[in-house]
Structures are given as C-alpha cells and as structure tokens.
CSV table of C-alpha atoms in Angstrom, one decimal:
chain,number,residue,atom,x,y,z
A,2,UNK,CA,22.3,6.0,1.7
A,3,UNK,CA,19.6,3.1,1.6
A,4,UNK,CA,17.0,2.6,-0.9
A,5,UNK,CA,13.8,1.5,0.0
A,6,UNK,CA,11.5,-0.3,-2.6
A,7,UNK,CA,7.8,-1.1,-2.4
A,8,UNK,CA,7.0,-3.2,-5.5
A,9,UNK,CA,3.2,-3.0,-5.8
A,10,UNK,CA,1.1,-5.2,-8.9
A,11,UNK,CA,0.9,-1.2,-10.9
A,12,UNK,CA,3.4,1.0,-9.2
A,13,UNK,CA,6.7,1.1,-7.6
A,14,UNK,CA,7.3,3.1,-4.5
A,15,UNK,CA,10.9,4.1,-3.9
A,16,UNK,CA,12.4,5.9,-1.4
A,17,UNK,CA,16.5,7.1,-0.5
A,18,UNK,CA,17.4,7.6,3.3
A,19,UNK,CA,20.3,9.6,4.2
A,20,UNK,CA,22.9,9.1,6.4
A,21,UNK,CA,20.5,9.1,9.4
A,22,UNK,CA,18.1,6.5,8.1
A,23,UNK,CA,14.8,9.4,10.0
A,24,UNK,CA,15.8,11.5,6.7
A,25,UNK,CA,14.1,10.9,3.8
A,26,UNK,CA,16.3,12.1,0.9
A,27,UNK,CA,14.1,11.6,-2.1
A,28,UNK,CA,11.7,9.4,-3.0
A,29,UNK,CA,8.8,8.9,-5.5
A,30,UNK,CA,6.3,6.3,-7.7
A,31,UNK,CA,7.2,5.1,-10.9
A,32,UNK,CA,5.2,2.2,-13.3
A,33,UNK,CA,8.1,0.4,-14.7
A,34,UNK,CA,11.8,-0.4,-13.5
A,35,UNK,CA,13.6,1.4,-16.3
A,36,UNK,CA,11.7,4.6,-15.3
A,37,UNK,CA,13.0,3.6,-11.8
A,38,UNK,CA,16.9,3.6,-12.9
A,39,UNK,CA,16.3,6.5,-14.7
A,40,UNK,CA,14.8,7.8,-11.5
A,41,UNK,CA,17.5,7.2,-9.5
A,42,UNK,CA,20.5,8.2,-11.5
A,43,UNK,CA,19.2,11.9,-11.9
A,44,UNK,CA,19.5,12.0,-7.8
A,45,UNK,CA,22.4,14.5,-7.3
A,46,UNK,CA,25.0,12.9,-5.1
A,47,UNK,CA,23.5,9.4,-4.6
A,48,UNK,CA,25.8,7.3,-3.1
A,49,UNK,CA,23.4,3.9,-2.2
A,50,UNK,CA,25.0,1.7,-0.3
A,51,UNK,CA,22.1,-0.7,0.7
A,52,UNK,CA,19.1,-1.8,-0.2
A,53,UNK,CA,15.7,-3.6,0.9
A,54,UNK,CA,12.6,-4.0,-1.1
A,55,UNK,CA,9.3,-5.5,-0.4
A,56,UNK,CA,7.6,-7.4,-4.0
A,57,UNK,CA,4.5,-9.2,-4.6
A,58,UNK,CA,5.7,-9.5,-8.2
A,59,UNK,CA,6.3,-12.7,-9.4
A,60,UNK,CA,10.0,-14.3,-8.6
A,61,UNK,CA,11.1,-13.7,-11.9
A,62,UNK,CA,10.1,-10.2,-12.0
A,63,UNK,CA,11.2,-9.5,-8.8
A,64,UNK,CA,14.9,-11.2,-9.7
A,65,UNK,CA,15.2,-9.0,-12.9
A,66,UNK,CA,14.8,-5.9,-11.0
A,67,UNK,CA,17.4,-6.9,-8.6
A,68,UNK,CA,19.9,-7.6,-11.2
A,69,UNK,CA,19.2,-4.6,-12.3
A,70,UNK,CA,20.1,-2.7,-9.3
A,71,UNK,CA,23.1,-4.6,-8.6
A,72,UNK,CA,24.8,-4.2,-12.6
A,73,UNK,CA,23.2,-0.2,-11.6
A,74,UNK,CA,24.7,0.7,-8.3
A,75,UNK,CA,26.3,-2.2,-6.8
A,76,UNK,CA,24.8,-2.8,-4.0
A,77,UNK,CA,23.5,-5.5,-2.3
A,78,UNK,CA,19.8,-6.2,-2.3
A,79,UNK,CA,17.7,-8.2,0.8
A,80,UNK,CA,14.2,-8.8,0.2
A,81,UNK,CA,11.7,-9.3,2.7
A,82,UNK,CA,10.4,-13.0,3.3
A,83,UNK,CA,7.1,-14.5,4.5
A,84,UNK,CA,6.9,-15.4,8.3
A,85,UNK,CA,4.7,-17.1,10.7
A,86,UNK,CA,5.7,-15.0,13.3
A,87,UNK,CA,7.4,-11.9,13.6
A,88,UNK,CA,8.1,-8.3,15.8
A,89,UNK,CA,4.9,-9.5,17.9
A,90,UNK,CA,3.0,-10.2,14.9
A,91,UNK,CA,1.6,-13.7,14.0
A,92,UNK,CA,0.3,-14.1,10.3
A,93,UNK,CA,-3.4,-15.2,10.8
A,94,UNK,CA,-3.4,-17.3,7.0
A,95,UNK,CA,-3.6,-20.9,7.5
A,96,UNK,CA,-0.8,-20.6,5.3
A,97,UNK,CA,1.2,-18.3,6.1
A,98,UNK,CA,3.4,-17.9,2.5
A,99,UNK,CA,-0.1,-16.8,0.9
A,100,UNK,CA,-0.7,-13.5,2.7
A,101,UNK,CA,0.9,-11.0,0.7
A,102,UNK,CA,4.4,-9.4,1.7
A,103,UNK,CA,2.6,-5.5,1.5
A,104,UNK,CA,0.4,-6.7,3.8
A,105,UNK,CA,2.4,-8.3,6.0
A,106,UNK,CA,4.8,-5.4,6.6
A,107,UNK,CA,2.0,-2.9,7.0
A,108,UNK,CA,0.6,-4.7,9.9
A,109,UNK,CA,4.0,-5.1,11.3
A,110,UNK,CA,4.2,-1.4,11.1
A,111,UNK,CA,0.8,-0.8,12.4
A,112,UNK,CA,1.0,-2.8,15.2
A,113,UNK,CA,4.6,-1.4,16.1
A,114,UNK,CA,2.9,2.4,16.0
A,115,UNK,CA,0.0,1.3,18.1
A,116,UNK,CA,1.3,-0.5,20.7
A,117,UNK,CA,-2.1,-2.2,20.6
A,118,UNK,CA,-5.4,-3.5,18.7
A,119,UNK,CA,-5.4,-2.4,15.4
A,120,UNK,CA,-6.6,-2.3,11.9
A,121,UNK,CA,-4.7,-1.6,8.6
A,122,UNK,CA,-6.8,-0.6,5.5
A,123,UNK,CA,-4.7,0.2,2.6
A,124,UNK,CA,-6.1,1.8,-0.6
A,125,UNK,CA,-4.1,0.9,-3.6
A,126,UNK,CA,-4.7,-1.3,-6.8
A,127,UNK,CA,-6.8,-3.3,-4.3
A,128,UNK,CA,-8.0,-2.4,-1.2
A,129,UNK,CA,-7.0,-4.5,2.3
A,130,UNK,CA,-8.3,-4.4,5.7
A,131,UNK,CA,-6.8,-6.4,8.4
A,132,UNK,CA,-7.1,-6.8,12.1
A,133,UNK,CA,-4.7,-7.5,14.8
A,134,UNK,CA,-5.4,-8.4,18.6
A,135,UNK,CA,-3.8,-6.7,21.6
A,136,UNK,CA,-1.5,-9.3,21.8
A,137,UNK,CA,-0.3,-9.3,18.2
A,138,UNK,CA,-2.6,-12.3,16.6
A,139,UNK,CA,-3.7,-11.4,13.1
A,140,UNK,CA,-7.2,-12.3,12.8
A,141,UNK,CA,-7.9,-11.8,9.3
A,142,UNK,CA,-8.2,-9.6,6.6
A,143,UNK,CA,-10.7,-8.8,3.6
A,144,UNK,CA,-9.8,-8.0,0.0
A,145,UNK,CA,-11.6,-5.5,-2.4
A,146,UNK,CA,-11.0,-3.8,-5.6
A,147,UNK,CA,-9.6,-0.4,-5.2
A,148,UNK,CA,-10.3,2.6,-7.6
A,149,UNK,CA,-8.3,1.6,-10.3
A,150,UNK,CA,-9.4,-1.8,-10.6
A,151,UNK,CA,-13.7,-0.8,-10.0
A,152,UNK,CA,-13.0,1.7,-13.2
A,153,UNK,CA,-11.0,0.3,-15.5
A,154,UNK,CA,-13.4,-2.4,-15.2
A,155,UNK,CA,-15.9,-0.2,-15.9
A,156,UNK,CA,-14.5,1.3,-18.5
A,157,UNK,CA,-13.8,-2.5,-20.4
A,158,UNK,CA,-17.3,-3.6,-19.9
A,159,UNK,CA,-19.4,-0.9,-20.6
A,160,UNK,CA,-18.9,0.8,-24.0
A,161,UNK,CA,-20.0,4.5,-23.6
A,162,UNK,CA,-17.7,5.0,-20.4
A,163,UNK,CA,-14.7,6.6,-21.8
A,164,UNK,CA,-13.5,9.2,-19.8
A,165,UNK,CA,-9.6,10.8,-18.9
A,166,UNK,CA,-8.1,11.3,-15.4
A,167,UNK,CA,-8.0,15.0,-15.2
A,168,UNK,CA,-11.9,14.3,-15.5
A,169,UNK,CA,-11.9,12.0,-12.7
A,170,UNK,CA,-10.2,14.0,-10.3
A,171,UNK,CA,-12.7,16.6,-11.1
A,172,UNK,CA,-15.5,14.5,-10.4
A,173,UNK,CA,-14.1,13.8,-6.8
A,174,UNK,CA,-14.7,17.3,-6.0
A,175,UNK,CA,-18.0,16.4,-4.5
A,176,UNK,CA,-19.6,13.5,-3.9
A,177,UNK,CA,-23.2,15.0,-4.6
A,178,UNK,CA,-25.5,12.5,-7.3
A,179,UNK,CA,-23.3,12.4,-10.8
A,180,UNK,CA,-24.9,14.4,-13.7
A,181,UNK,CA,-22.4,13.0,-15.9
A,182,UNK,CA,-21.4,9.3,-16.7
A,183,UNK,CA,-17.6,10.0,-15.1
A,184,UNK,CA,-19.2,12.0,-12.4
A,185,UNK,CA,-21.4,8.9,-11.6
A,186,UNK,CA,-18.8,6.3,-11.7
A,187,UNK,CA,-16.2,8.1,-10.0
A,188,UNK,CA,-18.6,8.8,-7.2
A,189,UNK,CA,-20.2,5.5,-7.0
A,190,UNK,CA,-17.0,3.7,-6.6
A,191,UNK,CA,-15.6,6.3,-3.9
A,192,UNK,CA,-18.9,5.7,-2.0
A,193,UNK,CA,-18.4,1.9,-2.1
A,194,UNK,CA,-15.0,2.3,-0.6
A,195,UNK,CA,-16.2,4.5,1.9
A,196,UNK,CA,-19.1,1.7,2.4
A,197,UNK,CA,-16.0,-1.0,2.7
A,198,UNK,CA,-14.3,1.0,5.5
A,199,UNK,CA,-17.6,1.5,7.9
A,200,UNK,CA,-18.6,-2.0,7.5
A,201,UNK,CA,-14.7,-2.5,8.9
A,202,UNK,CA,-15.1,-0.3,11.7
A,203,UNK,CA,-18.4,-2.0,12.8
A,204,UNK,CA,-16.2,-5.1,13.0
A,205,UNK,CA,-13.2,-3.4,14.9
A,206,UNK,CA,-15.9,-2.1,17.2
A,207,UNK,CA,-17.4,-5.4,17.8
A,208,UNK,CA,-14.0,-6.6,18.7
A,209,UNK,CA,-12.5,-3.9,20.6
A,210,UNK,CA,-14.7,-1.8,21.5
A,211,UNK,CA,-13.7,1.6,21.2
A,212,UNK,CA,-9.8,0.6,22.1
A,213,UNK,CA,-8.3,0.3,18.8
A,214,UNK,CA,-6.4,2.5,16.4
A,215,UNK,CA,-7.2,2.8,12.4
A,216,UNK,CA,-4.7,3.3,9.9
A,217,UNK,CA,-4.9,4.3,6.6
A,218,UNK,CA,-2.2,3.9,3.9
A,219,UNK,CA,-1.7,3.8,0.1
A,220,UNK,CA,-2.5,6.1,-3.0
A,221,UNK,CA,-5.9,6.4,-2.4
A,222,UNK,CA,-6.2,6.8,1.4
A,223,UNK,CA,-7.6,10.6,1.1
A,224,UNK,CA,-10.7,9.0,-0.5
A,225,UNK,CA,-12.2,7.9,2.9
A,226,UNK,CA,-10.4,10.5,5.8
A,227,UNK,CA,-13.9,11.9,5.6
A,228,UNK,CA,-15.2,9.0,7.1
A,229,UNK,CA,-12.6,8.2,9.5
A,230,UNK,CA,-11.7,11.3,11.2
A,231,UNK,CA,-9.3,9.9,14.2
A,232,UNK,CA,-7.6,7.4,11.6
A,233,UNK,CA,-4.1,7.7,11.4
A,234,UNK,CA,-2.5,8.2,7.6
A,235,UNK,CA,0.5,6.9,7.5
A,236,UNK,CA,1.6,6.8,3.6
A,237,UNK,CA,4.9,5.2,4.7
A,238,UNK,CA,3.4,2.4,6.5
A,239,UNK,CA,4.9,-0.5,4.9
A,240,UNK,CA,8.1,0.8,4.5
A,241,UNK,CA,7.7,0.7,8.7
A,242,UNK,CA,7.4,-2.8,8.3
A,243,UNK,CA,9.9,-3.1,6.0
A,244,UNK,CA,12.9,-1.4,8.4
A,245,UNK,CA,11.6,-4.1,10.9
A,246,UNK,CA,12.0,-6.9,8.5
A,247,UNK,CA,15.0,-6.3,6.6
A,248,UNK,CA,16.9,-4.4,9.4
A,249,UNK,CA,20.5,-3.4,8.1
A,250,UNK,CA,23.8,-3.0,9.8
C-alpha cells in the first residue's frame, strides 16, 4: 500500500492505494498530524509500505510529520521537490523554488490529462489559476483568497458578522441578493470567485482560442461548475502530479 499526502497551509489530504496503485483504498482530510495517525491506524489491514507527500509547510513542519510517519509505520518517505523543468512542464517563476509545490504538481497533472493548452484553477485556502502552452511552458499564474480566507476575514474585521458553518452552507443554496448578514457575505464572496474564474477564461480565450481545457480542483471547486460547465473536476489533481514526481518502484 502507498500513502499519498497533500499537506495544504489548513488541511491535510491523505490518501491509501492498494496493491494496484488505480485503487484508492481510503482516504480523507484532516487539520492536524495527530488526527492524521489516528486516521490511519483505524484503517483495517493497512500495511503501508511507501509513501510520497507534497508540503508547502514550512521545513520544519514538514520534517516533524515525517518523523512521525516513519517512528508510525516505518516506511520510507520521498517528498516532492521544486523543478525548472519537468514531464513537459517548465515552471514559468523567474525563480523557480518560489512557485508553490501544490501548484506545481497540479499543472503537471493538468497538462499530462490534456495533452494540450490548459489552465488549473484550484479553490482551496487560496485560490490559483495557472496557464500552460501547447508545448508545456507555464506562463503564469494569479493568486486570490479563497472562501475561507475572504470570511474569516470578514468575520475579524467587522464586529457584527458572527455566524456558524451549518449557516453558511445554507446560505449557498442560492445565490439570489442576501437578506441576512451570512447570507450576504457568503454570497458576495462566492460571486467574486465566480468573477475570478471568468476573468480567467477571458484570458485563456485570448490565448488559445477556444482550444484549451479548464480544470478545476480543491475543496471549493463546486462553487463555480455553474460557470464553467465543460471544466473538468478533478479533486485528485495534484496527487496526479504527485505520482509523476515522486514515482516509486
């Protein structure tokens, strides 16, 4: 079995493939590593014998989670690594190191589904959007904040919005004028996003034409499907990536 990490700035995504590595066997999202162990050892019958995990945690963070994995299970751990080039992809940041691993390995998953043009727009703690040609150059990207980040700040600036989540999902339910505060902010941000991800396409367009493919990934991809009907949602796209970069015997 291999366990798959995606160590986000909020969340962990984890994942267990089976023998044949086109199984998933479990998988999940946790906010911390202990609840990640514990996680783990409840799996009936896990028998891990690899692992590879993409972090943009800082190294120290990254290296305790490690240990822990290793004094856990035993297994050996590879993480992946910045590149200038890789799997037909070249990093578009003047310096390369800076673009963030997530990123990077959902590009190199994007581009390895399309076969062509494409752009990535991911929808988690922050929202990404990045472009890459037909013959694999990254030309650039644009960073937002995503849902979390546009209402907890929000909710830390402005003293009468205090609302829970089970109201926010309920104010998602439509996307009609708010009559409440939660239903106004909830809706407000969602339209931004969905304002983010047209002005996106208009670029794509501009570069492509119509010849390009969209994908959309992370937690909060469902937000704008609306108004990107042929998109492609792939919730596992940088774990695509990740199988290219870290590719295991």
């Amino acid at each position: 079995m291999i366990l798959e990490l995606d160590c986000g700035n909020s969340f962990i995504k984890w994942r267990v493939l089976g023998a044949d590595v086109r199984i998933v066997v479990a998988e999940g999202v946790v906010d911390s590593d202990l609840a990640l162990l514990q996680g783990l050892k409840q799996l009936d019958g896990l028998a891990l014998k690899r692992c590879r995990l993409v972090s943009v945690r800082t190294g120290d963070e990254t290296s305790a989670l490690i240990t822990l994995l290793t004094d856990a299970f035993g297994v050996s751990v590879t993480c992946a690594a910045p590149a200038r080039e890789m799997s037909g992809v070249r990093n578009g940041y003047e310096d390369y190191e800076k673009l963030g691993l997530d990123r990077w390995l959902a590009m190199l998953g994007g581009f390895h589904l399309a076969g062509g043009p494409c752009l990535v727009l991911d929808f988690g703690t922050a929202v990404t959007a990045d472009f890459i040609a037909a013959d694999g150059e990254h030309i650039g990207g644009f960073i937002c904040p995503g849902m979390p980040l546009m209402r907890n700040q929000l909710r830390t600036h402005t003293r009468r919005i205090r609302y829970g989540d089970v109201a926010a999902e309920r104010a998602l339910e439509s996307l009609v004028p708010g009559r409440t505060t939660v239903e106004a902010v909830e809706r407000g941000c969602s339209l931004m996003l969905q304002g983010f991800v047209l002005t996106q396409l208009q670029l794509a367009h501009s570069y492509w034409g119509g010849g390009f493919t969209v994908f959309l990934t992370g937690g909060d991809a469902d937000l704008v499907r609306g108004v990107v009907p042929a998109a492609r949602v792939v919730p596992d796209l940088v774990f695509v990536g990740l199988a290219m970069a870290c590719p295991l015997p």
